[in-house]
């Protein structure tokens, strides 16, 4: 409950399904993936989740030709985008998963333009500045994963939804699975360490979202690891 309040400012996870825009991705916008993936899928979707200041979190859903009734959300991290996840996408589609791909704020199509803030005026383009100038800013990082998982359940009939993330995406799926027990299995690759193991690597191990004060006041990372895998049929792995 404390983690949910740290992200949404209230005691429940906000539902956003009625606000998202879903269209067929006939243009194959994630172009580096599409060429060798097309023969595995029946269709693909572009999902837009609107936020303040004109920001939009844009993700993609790939539906296999032979779905197994299970879904998975993949989250990428800093310094890259989901077009680099071809190997992971190909593997999960061959197994029959319906796959949702999500970029980190500021990467891929999740561009953040210069903000004209009503209180602070002009703010230059820097995605982690969202932590300082927006209300409940962790929504920008964590909520898209939960919204995409809900979309897989409602629109595509996914009976279970797993989560996997790389780098900062590994941090994001860890927090998402800690607050939402509907994620069944969660895999964090090069994602997140407890704070006491980060000493000596300040450049790589201290990104601002990891240190957001309300998040750290609500829980520590060891507890989040436990929460992400707690419950019958659930598991969390790094």
Coordinates of C-alpha atoms in Angstrom, one line a residue, residues 80-238:
X80 CA 18.5 2.4 -26.1
X81 CA 15.0 1.4 -27.3
X82 CA 12.8 -1.5 -28.0
X83 CA 14.1 -1.9 -31.6
X84 CA 17.1 -3.6 -30.0
X85 CA 14.9 -6.3 -28.4
X86 CA 14.5 -8.5 -31.5
X87 CA 16.1 -11.6 -30.0
X88 CA 13.8 -11.5 -27.0
X89 CA 10.7 -10.7 -29.1
X90 CA 11.4 -13.5 -31.5
X91 CA 11.9 -16.1 -28.7
X92 CA 8.7 -15.2 -26.9
X93 CA 6.6 -15.0 -30.0
X94 CA 7.8 -18.5 -31.0
X95 CA 6.6 -19.7 -27.6
X96 CA 3.1 -18.2 -28.3
X97 CA 3.3 -15.2 -26.0
X98 CA 1.5 -12.0 -26.9
X99 CA 4.2 -9.4 -26.3
X100 CA 4.0 -5.8 -25.2
X101 CA 7.1 -3.6 -25.7
X102 CA 7.7 -0.4 -23.7
X103 CA 10.4 2.2 -23.8
X104 CA 11.8 4.1 -20.9
X105 CA 10.7 7.8 -20.7
X106 CA 12.8 9.9 -23.1
X107 CA 13.7 7.0 -25.4
X108 CA 12.3 5.8 -28.7
X109 CA 9.1 7.6 -29.4
X110 CA 8.7 8.5 -25.8
X111 CA 10.3 11.8 -26.5
X112 CA 9.8 14.6 -23.9
X113 CA 9.7 18.0 -25.5
X114 CA 10.6 21.2 -23.7
X115 CA 8.0 21.8 -21.0
X116 CA 6.3 25.1 -20.4
X117 CA 5.3 24.6 -16.8
X118 CA 2.5 26.7 -15.2
X119 CA 4.6 27.3 -12.1
X120 CA 8.2 27.1 -13.2
X121 CA 8.1 28.4 -16.8
X122 CA 10.3 26.9 -19.5
X123 CA 12.1 23.7 -18.5
X124 CA 14.7 22.1 -20.9
X125 CA 14.2 18.7 -22.3
X126 CA 15.4 16.1 -19.7
X127 CA 13.2 13.1 -18.9
X128 CA 14.3 12.7 -15.3
X129 CA 13.4 16.3 -14.5
X130 CA 9.9 14.9 -14.4
X131 CA 10.8 13.7 -10.9
X132 CA 11.1 17.4 -9.8
X133 CA 8.3 19.2 -11.6
X134 CA 5.3 16.8 -11.8
X135 CA 2.9 15.3 -9.3
X136 CA 3.4 11.6 -8.5
X137 CA 6.2 11.4 -11.2
X138 CA 6.8 7.6 -10.9
X139 CA 3.6 7.1 -12.8
X140 CA 5.6 8.0 -16.0
X141 CA 8.0 5.1 -15.3
X142 CA 5.9 2.4 -13.8
X143 CA 2.3 2.9 -14.9
X144 CA 2.8 2.1 -18.6
X145 CA 3.9 -1.4 -17.7
X146 CA 0.7 -2.0 -15.7
X147 CA -1.5 -0.4 -18.4
X148 CA 0.0 -2.6 -21.1
X149 CA -0.5 -5.7 -18.9
X150 CA -4.1 -4.7 -18.4
X151 CA -4.5 -4.3 -22.2
X152 CA -3.1 -7.7 -22.8
X153 CA -5.6 -9.2 -20.3
X154 CA -8.7 -7.3 -21.6
X155 CA -8.1 -7.0 -25.3
X156 CA -6.1 -10.1 -26.0
X157 CA -7.4 -12.5 -23.3
X158 CA -4.1 -13.1 -21.6
X159 CA -4.7 -15.5 -18.7
X160 CA -1.4 -14.7 -17.2
X161 CA 1.1 -11.8 -17.8
X162 CA 4.8 -12.0 -17.0
X163 CA 7.3 -9.1 -17.1
X164 CA 10.9 -8.8 -18.2
X165 CA 13.1 -5.7 -18.2
X166 CA 16.7 -4.7 -19.2
X167 CA 18.8 -2.2 -17.3
X168 CA 16.5 0.6 -16.1
X169 CA 13.6 -1.5 -17.5
X170 CA 14.7 -4.1 -15.0
X171 CA 14.2 -1.6 -12.2
X172 CA 10.8 -0.6 -13.7
X173 CA 9.5 -4.2 -13.9
X174 CA 10.7 -4.9 -10.3
X175 CA 8.8 -2.0 -8.9
X176 CA 5.7 -2.8 -11.1
X177 CA 5.6 -6.4 -9.9
X178 CA 6.1 -5.3 -6.3
X179 CA 3.0 -3.2 -6.4
X180 CA 0.9 -5.3 -8.7
X181 CA 0.7 -9.0 -7.8
X182 CA -1.1 -9.8 -11.0
X183 CA 2.4 -10.0 -12.7
X184 CA 3.2 -13.7 -12.5
X185 CA 6.8 -14.2 -13.3
X186 CA 9.2 -11.2 -13.4
X187 CA 12.8 -11.1 -14.8
X188 CA 15.1 -8.2 -14.2
X189 CA 18.3 -8.2 -16.3
X190 CA 21.1 -5.9 -15.2
X191 CA 18.4 -3.9 -13.5
X192 CA 18.6 -2.9 -9.8
X193 CA 20.7 -3.5 -6.7
X194 CA 20.0 -2.8 -3.0
X195 CA 21.5 0.6 -2.1
X196 CA 24.2 -0.9 0.1
X197 CA 25.7 -2.8 -2.9
X198 CA 26.0 0.4 -5.0
X199 CA 28.9 2.0 -3.2
X200 CA 31.9 2.8 -5.5
X201 CA 29.8 3.0 -8.7
X202 CA 28.0 6.3 -8.3
X203 CA 27.9 7.1 -12.1
X204 CA 26.0 3.9 -13.1
X205 CA 24.2 2.9 -9.9
X206 CA 22.5 6.1 -8.8
X207 CA 20.0 7.1 -11.4
X208 CA 17.4 9.6 -10.0
X209 CA 14.3 7.4 -10.3
X210 CA 15.9 4.8 -8.1
X211 CA 16.4 7.4 -5.3
X212 CA 13.0 9.1 -5.5
X213 CA 12.4 9.9 -1.8
X214 CA 8.8 8.7 -1.5
X215 CA 9.7 5.4 -3.0
X216 CA 12.6 4.8 -0.6
X217 CA 10.4 6.0 2.3
X218 CA 7.8 3.4 1.3
X219 CA 10.1 0.4 1.0
X220 CA 13.7 -0.8 0.5
X221 CA 14.8 -2.8 -2.6
X222 CA 15.2 -6.1 -0.8
X223 CA 11.6 -5.9 0.3
X224 CA 10.6 -5.0 -3.3
X225 CA 12.4 -8.1 -4.5
X226 CA 10.4 -10.2 -2.1
X227 CA 7.1 -8.5 -3.0
X228 CA 7.7 -9.0 -6.7
X229 CA 7.8 -12.8 -6.3
X230 CA 5.5 -13.3 -3.3
X231 CA 2.3 -15.3 -3.7
X232 CA 1.3 -18.7 -5.2
X233 CA 2.5 -19.2 -8.7
X234 CA 4.7 -16.0 -8.7
X235 CA 8.4 -15.7 -9.1
X236 CA 11.0 -12.9 -9.3
X237 CA 14.5 -13.5 -10.7
X238 CA 17.6 -11.3 -11.4

